[in-house]
Short mmCIF file of C-alpha atoms and ligand atoms in Angstrom, two decimals:
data_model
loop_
_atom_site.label_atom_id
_atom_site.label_comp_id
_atom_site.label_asym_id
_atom_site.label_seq_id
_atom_site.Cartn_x
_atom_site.Cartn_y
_atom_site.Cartn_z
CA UNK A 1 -198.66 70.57 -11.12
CA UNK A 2 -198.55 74.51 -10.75
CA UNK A 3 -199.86 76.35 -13.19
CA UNK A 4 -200.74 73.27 -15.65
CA UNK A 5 -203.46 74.36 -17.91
CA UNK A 6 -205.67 72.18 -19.78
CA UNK A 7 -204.71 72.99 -23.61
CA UNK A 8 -205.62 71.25 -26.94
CA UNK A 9 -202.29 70.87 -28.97
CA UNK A 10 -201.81 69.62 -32.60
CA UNK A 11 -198.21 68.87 -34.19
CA UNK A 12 -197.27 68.74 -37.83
CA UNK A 13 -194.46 68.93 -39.73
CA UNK A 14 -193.83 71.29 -43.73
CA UNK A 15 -191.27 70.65 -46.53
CA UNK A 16 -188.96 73.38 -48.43
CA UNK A 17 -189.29 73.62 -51.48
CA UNK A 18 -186.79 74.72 -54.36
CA UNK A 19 -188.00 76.54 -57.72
CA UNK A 20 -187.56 75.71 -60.95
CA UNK A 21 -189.63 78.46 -62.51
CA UNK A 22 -188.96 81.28 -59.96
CA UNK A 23 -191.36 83.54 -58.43
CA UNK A 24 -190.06 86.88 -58.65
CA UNK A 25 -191.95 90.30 -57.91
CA UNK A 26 -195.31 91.17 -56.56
CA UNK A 27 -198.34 92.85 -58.27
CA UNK A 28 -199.84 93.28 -55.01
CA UNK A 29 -197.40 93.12 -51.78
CA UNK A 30 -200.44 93.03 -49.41
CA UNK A 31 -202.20 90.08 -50.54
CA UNK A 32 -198.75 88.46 -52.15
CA UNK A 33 -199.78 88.00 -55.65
CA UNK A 34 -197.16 87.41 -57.95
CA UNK A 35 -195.87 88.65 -61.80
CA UNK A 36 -195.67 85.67 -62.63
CA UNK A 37 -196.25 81.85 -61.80
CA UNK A 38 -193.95 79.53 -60.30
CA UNK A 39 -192.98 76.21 -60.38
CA UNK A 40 -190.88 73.97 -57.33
CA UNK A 41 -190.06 70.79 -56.34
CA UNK A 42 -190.95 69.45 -52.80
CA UNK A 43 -187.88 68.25 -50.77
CA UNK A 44 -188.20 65.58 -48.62
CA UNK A 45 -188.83 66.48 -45.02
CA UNK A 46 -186.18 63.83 -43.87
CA UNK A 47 -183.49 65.73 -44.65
CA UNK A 48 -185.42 69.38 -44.50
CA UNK A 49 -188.38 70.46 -42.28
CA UNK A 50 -190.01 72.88 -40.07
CA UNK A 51 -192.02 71.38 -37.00
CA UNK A 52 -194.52 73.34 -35.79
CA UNK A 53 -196.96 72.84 -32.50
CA UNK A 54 -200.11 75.16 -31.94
CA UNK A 55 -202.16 74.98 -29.06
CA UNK A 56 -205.22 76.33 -27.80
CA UNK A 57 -206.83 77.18 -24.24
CA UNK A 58 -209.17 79.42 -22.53
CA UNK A 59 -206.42 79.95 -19.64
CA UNK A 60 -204.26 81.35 -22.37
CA UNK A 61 -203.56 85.19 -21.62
CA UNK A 62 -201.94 86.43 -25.04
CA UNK A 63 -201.20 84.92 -28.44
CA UNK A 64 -197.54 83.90 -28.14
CA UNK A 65 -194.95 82.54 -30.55
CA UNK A 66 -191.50 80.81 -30.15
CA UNK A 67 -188.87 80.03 -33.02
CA UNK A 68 -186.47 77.62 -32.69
CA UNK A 69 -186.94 77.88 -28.95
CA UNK A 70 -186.41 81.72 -28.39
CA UNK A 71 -189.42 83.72 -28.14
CA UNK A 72 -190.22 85.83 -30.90
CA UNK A 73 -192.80 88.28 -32.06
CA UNK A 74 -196.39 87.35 -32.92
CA UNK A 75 -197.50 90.70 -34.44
CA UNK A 76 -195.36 90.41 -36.88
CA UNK A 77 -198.12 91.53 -39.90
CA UNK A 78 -197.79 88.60 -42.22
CA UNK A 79 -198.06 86.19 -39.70
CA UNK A 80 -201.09 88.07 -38.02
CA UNK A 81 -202.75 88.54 -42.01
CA UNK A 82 -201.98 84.08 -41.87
CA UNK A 83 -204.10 83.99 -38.14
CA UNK A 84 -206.81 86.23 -39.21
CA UNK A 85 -207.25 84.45 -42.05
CA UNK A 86 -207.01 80.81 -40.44
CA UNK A 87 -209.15 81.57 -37.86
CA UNK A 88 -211.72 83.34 -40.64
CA UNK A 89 -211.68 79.92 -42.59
CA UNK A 90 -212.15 77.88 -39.37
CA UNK A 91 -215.07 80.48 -38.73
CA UNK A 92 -216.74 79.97 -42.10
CA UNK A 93 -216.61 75.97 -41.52
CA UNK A 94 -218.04 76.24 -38.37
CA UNK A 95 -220.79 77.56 -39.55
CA UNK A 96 -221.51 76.01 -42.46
CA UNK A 97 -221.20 72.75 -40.86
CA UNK A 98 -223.90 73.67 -37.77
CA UNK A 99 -222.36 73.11 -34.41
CA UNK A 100 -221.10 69.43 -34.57
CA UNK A 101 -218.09 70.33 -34.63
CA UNK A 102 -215.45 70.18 -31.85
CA UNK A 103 -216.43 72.85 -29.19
CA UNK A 104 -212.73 74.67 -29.86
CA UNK A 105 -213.51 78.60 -29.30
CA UNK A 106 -211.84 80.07 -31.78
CA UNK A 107 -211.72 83.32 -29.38
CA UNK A 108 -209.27 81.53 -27.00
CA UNK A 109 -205.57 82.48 -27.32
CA UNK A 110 -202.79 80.87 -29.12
CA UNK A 111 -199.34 79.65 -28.46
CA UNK A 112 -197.03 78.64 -31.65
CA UNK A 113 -193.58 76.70 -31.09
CA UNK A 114 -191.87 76.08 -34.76
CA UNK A 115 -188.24 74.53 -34.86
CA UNK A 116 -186.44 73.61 -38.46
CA UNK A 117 -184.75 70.64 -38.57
CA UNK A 118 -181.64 72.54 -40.64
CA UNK A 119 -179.46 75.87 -39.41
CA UNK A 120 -182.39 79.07 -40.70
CA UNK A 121 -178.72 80.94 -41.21
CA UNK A 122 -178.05 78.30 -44.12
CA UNK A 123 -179.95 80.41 -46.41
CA UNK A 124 -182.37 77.30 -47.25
CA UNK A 125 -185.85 78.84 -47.84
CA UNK A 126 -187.31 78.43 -44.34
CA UNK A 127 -189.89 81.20 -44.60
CA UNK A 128 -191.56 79.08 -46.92
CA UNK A 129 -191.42 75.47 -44.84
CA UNK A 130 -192.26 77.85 -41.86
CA UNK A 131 -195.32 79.43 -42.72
CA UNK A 132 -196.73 76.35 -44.94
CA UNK A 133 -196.53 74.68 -41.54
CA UNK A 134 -197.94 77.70 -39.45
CA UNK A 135 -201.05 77.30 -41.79
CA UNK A 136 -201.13 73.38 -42.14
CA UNK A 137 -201.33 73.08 -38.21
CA UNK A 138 -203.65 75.77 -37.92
CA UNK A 139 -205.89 74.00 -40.20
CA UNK A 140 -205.50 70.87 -37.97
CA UNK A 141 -206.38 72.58 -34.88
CA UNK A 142 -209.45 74.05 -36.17
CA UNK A 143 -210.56 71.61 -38.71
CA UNK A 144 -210.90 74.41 -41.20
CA UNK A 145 -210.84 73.59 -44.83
CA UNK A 146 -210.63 75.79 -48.44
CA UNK A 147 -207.74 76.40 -50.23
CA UNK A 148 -204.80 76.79 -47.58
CA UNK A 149 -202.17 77.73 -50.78
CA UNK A 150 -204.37 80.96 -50.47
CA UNK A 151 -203.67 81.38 -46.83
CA UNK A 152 -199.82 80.42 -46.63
CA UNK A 153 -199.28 82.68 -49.52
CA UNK A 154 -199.97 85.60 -47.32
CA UNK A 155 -197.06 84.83 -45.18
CA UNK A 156 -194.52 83.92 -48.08
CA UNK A 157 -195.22 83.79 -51.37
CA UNK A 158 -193.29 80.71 -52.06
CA UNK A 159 -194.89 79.33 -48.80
CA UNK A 160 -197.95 78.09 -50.68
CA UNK A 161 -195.78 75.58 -52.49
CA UNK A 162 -194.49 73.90 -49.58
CA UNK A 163 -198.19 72.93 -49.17
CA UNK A 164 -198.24 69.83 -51.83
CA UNK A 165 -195.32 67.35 -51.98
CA UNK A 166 -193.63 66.33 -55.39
CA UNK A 167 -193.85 69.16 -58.18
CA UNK A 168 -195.82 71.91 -57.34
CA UNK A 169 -197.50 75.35 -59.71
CA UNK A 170 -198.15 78.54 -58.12
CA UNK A 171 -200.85 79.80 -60.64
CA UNK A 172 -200.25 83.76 -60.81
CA UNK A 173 -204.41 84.07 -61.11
CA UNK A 174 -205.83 87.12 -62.41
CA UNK A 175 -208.53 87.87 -59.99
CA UNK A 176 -207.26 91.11 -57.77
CA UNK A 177 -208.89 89.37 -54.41
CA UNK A 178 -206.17 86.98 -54.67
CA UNK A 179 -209.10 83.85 -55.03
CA UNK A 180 -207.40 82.17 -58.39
CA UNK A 181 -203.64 82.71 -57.08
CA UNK A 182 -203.10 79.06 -55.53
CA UNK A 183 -200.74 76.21 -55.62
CA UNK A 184 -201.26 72.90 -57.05
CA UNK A 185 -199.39 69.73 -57.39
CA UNK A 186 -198.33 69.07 -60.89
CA UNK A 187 -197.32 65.56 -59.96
CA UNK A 188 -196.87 63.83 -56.75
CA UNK A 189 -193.19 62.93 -55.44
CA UNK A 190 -193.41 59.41 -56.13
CA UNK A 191 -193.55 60.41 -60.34
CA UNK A 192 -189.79 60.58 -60.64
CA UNK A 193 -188.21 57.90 -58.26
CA UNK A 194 -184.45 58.92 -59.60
CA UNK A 195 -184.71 62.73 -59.32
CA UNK A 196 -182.11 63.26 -56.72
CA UNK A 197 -181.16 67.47 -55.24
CA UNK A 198 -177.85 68.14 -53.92
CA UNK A 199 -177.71 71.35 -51.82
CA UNK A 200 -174.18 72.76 -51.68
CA UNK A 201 -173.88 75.04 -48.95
CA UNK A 202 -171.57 78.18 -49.63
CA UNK A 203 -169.40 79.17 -47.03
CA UNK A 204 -171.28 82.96 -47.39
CA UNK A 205 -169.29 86.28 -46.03
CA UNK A 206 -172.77 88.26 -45.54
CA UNK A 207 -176.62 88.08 -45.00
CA UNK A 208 -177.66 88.75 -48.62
CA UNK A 209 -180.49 91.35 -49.19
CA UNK A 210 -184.16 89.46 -48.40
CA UNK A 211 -186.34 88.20 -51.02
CA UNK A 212 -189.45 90.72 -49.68
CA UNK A 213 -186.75 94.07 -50.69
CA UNK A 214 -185.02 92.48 -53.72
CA UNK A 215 -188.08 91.63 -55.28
CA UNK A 216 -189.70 94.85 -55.09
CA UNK A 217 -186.85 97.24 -56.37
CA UNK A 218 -186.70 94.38 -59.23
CA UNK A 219 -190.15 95.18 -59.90
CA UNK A 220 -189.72 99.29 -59.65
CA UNK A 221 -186.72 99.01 -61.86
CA UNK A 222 -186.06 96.03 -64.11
CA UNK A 223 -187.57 96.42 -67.35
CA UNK A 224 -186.00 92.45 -67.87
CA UNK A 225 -188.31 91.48 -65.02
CA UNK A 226 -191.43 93.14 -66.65
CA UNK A 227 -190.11 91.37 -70.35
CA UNK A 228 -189.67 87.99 -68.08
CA UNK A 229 -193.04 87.38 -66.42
CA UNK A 230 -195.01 88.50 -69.53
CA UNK A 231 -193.64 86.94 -72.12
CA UNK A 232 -190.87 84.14 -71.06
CA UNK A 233 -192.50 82.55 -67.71
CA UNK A 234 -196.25 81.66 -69.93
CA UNK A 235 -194.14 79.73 -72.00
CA UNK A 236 -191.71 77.86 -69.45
CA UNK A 237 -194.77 76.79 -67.45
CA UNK A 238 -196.41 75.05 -70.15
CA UNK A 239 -192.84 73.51 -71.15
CA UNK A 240 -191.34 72.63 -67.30
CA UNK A 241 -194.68 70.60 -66.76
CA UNK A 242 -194.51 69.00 -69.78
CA UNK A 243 -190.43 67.80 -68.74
CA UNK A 244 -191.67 66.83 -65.55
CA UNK A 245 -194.48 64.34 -66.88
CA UNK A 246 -192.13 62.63 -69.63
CA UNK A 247 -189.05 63.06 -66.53
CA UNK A 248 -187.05 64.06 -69.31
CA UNK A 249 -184.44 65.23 -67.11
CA UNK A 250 -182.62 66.82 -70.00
CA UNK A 251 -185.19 69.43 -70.64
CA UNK A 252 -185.96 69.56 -66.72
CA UNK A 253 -182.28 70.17 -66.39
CA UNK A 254 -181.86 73.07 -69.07
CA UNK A 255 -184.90 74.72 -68.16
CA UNK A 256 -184.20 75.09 -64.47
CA UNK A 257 -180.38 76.27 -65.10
CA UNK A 258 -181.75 79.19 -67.75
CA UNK A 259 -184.57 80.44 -65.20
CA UNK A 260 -182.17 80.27 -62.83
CA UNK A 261 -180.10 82.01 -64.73
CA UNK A 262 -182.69 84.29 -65.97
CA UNK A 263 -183.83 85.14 -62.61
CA UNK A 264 -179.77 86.50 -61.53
CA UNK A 265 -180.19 88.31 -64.82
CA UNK A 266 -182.90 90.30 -63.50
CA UNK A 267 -181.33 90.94 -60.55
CA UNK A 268 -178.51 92.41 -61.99
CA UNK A 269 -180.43 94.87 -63.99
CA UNK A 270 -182.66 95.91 -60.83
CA UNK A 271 -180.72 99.25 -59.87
CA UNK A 272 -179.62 99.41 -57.90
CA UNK A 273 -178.55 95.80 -58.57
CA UNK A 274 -178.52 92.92 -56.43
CA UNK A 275 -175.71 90.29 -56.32
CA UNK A 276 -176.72 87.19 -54.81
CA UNK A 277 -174.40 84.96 -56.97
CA UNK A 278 -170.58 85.11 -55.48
CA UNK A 279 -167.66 84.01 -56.99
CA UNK A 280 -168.39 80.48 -55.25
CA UNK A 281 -171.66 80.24 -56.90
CA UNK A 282 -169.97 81.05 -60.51
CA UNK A 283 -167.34 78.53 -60.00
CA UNK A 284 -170.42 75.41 -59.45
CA UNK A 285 -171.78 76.72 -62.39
CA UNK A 286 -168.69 76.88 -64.84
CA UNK A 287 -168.29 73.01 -63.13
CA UNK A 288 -171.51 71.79 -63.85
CA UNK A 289 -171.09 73.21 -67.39
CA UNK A 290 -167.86 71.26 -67.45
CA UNK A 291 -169.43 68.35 -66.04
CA UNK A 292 -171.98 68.03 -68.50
CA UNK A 293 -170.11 68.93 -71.44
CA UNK A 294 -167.45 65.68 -70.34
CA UNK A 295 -170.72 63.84 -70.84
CA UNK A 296 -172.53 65.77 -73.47
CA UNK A 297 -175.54 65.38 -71.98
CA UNK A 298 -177.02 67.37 -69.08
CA UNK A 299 -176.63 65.08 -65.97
CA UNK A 300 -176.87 68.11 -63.81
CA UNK A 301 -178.37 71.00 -62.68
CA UNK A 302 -178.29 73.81 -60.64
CA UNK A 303 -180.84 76.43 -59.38
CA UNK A 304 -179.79 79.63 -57.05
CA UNK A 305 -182.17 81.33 -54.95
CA UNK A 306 -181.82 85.04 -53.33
CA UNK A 307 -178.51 84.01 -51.86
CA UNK A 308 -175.16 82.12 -52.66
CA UNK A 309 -176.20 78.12 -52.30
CA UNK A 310 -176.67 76.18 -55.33
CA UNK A 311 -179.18 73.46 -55.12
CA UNK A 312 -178.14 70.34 -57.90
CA UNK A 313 -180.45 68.36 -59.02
CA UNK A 314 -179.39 65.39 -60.63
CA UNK A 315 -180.62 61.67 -61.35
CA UNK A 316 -179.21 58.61 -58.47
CA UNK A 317 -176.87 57.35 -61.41
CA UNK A 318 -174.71 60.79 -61.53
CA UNK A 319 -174.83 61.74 -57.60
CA UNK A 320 -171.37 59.74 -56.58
CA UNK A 321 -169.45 60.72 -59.52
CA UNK A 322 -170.86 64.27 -59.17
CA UNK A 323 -170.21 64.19 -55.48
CA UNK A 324 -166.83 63.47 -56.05
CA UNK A 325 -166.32 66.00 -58.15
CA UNK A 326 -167.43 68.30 -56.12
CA UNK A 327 -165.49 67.16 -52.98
CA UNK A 328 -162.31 67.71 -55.35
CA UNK A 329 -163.03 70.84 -56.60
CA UNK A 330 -164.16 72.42 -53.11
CA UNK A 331 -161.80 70.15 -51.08
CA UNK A 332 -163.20 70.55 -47.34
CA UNK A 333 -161.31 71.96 -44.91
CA UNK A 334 -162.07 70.73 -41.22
CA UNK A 335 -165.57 69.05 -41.65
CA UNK A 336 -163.97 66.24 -43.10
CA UNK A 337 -166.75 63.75 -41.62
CA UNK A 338 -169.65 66.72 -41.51
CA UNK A 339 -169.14 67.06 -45.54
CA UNK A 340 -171.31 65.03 -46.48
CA UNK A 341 -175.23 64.91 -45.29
CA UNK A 342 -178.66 63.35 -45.58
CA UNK A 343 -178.88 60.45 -48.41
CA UNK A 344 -176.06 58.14 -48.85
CA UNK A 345 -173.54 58.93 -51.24
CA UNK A 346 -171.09 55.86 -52.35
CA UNK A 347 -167.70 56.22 -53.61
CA UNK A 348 -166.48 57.16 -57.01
CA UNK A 349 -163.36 56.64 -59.46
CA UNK A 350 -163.14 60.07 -61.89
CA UNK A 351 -161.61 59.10 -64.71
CA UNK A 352 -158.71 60.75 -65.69
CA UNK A 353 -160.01 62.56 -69.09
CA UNK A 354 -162.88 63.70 -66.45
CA UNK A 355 -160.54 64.63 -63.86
CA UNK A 356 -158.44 67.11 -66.13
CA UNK A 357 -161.21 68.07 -68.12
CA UNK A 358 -163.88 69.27 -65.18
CA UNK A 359 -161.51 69.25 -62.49
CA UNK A 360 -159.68 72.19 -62.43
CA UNK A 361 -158.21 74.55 -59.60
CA UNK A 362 -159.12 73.86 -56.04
CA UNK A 363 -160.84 75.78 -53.78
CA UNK A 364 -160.43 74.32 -50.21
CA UNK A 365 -163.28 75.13 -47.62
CA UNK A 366 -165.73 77.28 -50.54
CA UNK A 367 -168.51 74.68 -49.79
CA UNK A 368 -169.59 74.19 -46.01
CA UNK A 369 -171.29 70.52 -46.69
CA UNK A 370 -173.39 69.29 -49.02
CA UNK A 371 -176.90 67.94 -48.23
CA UNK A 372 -178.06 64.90 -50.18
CA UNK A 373 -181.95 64.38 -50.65
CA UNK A 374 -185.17 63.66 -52.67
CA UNK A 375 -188.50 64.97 -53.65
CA UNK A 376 -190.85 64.65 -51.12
CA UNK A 377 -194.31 64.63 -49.93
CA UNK A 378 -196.73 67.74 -48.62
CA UNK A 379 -197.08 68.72 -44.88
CA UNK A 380 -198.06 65.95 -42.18
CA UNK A 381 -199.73 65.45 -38.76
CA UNK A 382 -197.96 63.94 -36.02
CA UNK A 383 -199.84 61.62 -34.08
CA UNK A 384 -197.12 61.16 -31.44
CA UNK A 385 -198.19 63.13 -27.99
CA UNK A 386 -194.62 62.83 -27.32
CA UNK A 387 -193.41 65.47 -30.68
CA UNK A 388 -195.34 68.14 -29.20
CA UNK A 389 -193.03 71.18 -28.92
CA UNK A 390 -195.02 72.60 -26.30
CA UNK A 391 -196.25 70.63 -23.12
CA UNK A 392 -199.29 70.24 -20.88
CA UNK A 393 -199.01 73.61 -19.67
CA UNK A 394 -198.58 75.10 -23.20
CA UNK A 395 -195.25 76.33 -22.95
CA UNK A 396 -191.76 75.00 -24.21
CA UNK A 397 -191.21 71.63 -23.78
CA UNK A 398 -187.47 72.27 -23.98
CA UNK A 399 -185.34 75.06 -21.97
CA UNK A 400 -183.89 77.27 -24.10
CA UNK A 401 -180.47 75.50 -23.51
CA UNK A 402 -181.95 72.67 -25.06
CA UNK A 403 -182.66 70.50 -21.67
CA UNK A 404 -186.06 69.04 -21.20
CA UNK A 405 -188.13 70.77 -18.67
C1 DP6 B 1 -185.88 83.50 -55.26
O1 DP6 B 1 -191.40 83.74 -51.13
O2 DP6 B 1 -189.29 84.47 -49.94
O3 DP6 B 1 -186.78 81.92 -53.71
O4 DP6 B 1 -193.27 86.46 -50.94
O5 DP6 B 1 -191.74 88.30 -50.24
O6 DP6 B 1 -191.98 86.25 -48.82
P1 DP6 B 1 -192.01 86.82 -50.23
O7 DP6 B 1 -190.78 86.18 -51.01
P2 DP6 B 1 -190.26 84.69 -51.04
O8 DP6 B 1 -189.47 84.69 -52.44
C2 DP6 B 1 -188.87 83.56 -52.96
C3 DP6 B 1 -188.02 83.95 -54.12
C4 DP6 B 1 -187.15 82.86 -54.71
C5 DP6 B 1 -187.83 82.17 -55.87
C6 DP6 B 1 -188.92 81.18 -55.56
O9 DP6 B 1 -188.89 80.51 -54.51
O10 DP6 B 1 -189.81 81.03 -56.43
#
């Protein structure tokens, strides 16, 4: 074939993953260290995932990069700061390991394909599936080891996260080089079989302001933020681990709505402020209160990141009642069948005592659809020649219309 090139390609797949203990302002923006540590739960890459393929040849000209099948830009500095430091790592292994390892010249040029399984516009944390991926299959390709939290950080702070599956800490570390600020699994996804997440997907006007920009004016101007990281996050760290191990989702539950919380707070006394809440977000939030005050106990609750979505997590025992609710409240407008995605959700008879009490005035089309999933595990290799996103040649396996080439 014309212009086939001999290439060595690896495939593997990240999760997202959704805070409970948000991450929230930088004390270094270079080497993305954080105010504060961070705590998230691993969604399961069934439902949510990016795919990435990297390849390596000598015929390569340039380093190249495609996202969802559009070419993008590779010089993009975090991403570079993530390939300098992969192939450093993959350097350092080489060499401590004495030449028997595969003869892969790390000189040779790179192409990157990455595609998420989920729309990037939804607003659901792809930066961090994305570069946790970029860095996992890097790592694959060059058989480096050491701490790849350290490494995926650099790209997205939250990216170093999506690195362990289950319930994962960012550690905030002390040290200014960055060496003690890594992710670690708290617990692994299998700990807490019931833990369900329902992401409700807000039908949003406009692009809220990115994570990267909000964070920083927070941190210029928010003494909250400053009186958060130092003396409320220590605290909820040591207490959010400690729900997680006893899955006492009553605790788990409170303690992710007030950080959540907590964190909008901040954001509304950056100044200028930031509104990432809309009156859709409020309105889940007033309903989940109302929910659990029918029951009076907390069967759910939700988390907001730097946009309108609200991700609910709940236990398998409250999804189809919730679900219900939440159809009825946010009745859907012409995605009847599209509503609902991922995870089964079975039917459900509200009560009528819960019906008037949580219930109240409809809001047809507010929520686009609502995904249904689980914790899940970390990143994964594919074994399957047939998933790689790029072919033989090292380009594209798919047109950009979408038909095989
Ligand atoms: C609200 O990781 O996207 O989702 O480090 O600048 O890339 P950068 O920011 P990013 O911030 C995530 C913020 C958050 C909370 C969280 O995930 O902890």
């Amino acid at each position: 074939m014309a212009g086939e090139q001999r290439c060595c390609r690896v495939t593997c797949t990240a999760p997202v993953n959704i805070a409970v203990v948000k991450y929230w302002g930088k004390r270094d923006s270079k080497l993305i260290l954080p105010i504060n540590s961070s705590l998230s739960v691993t969604l399961n890459q069934d439902q949510l995932k990016t795919t990435t393929t990297a390849a390596i040849s000598r015929d390569f000209k340039e380093d190249r990069l495609w996202l969802n099948g559009e070419e993008a830009d590779i010089t993009h500095p975090r991403l570079q700061n993530c390939l300098r430091e992969m192939r450093r790592l993959a350097r350092k292994r080489r060499s401590e390991s004495e030449g028997d390892m595969a003869p892969l010249n790390l000189t040779y040029k790179l192409h990157i394909a990455s595609v998420n399984n989920f729309p990037t516009a939804a607003g659901l944390a792809s930066s961090a599936a994305g570069y946790a991926c970029l860095v996992y299959t890097l790592a694959r390709l060059y058989g480096a080891d050491g701490d790849l939290s350290e490494v995926a950080r650099q790209g997205s702070g939250s990216a170093c996260r999506s690195l362990s599956g289950g319930f994962v800490q960012w550690l905030m570390g002390e040290r200014p080089d960055g060496k003690d600020s890594v992710a670690q699994q708290v617990m692994p996804e299998t700990h807490w079989p019931q833990l369900r997440a329902l992401i409700l997907v807000v039908s949003a006007e406009k692009k809220p302001m990115g994570s990267t920009a909000g964070m920083q004016t927070s941190v210029d101007t928010s003494p909250l933020l400053k009186h958060r990281a130092e003396a409320v996050v220590p605290e909820r760290m040591a207490q959010m681990v400690r729900f997680i191990q006893q899955r006492d989702f009553e605790g788990f539950g409170q303690l992710t709505m007030q950080d959540s919380n907590q964190f909008h707070a901040t954001c509304l006394d950056t100044f200028p402020p930031i509104f990432y809440l809309t009156d859709v977000s409020r309105c889940i939030i007033a309903l989940a209160h109302r929910f659990n005050a029918h029951h009076g106990a907390t069967k759910v609750a939700y988390t907001f990141d730097a946009g309108p979505n609200a991700v609910i997590f709940t236990l398998e025992d409250t999804v189809d009642e919730f679900v219900e609710v939440v159809k009825r409240s946010f009745p859907p407008e012409s995605n009847g069948d599209q509503f609902l995605q991922g995870l089964p959700v079975g039917p459900a008879v509200l009560s009528e005592e819960l019906q008037s009490a949580v219930v109240l005035e409809p809001v047809p089309g507010a929520i686009r659809y609502i995904l249904h999933t689980q914790p899940g595990p970390g990143p994964q290799l594919l074994h399957d020649p047939g998933l790689h996103l790029l072919g033989p040649d090292g380009l594209p396996r798919r047109s950009a219309a979408g038909e095989p080439r």
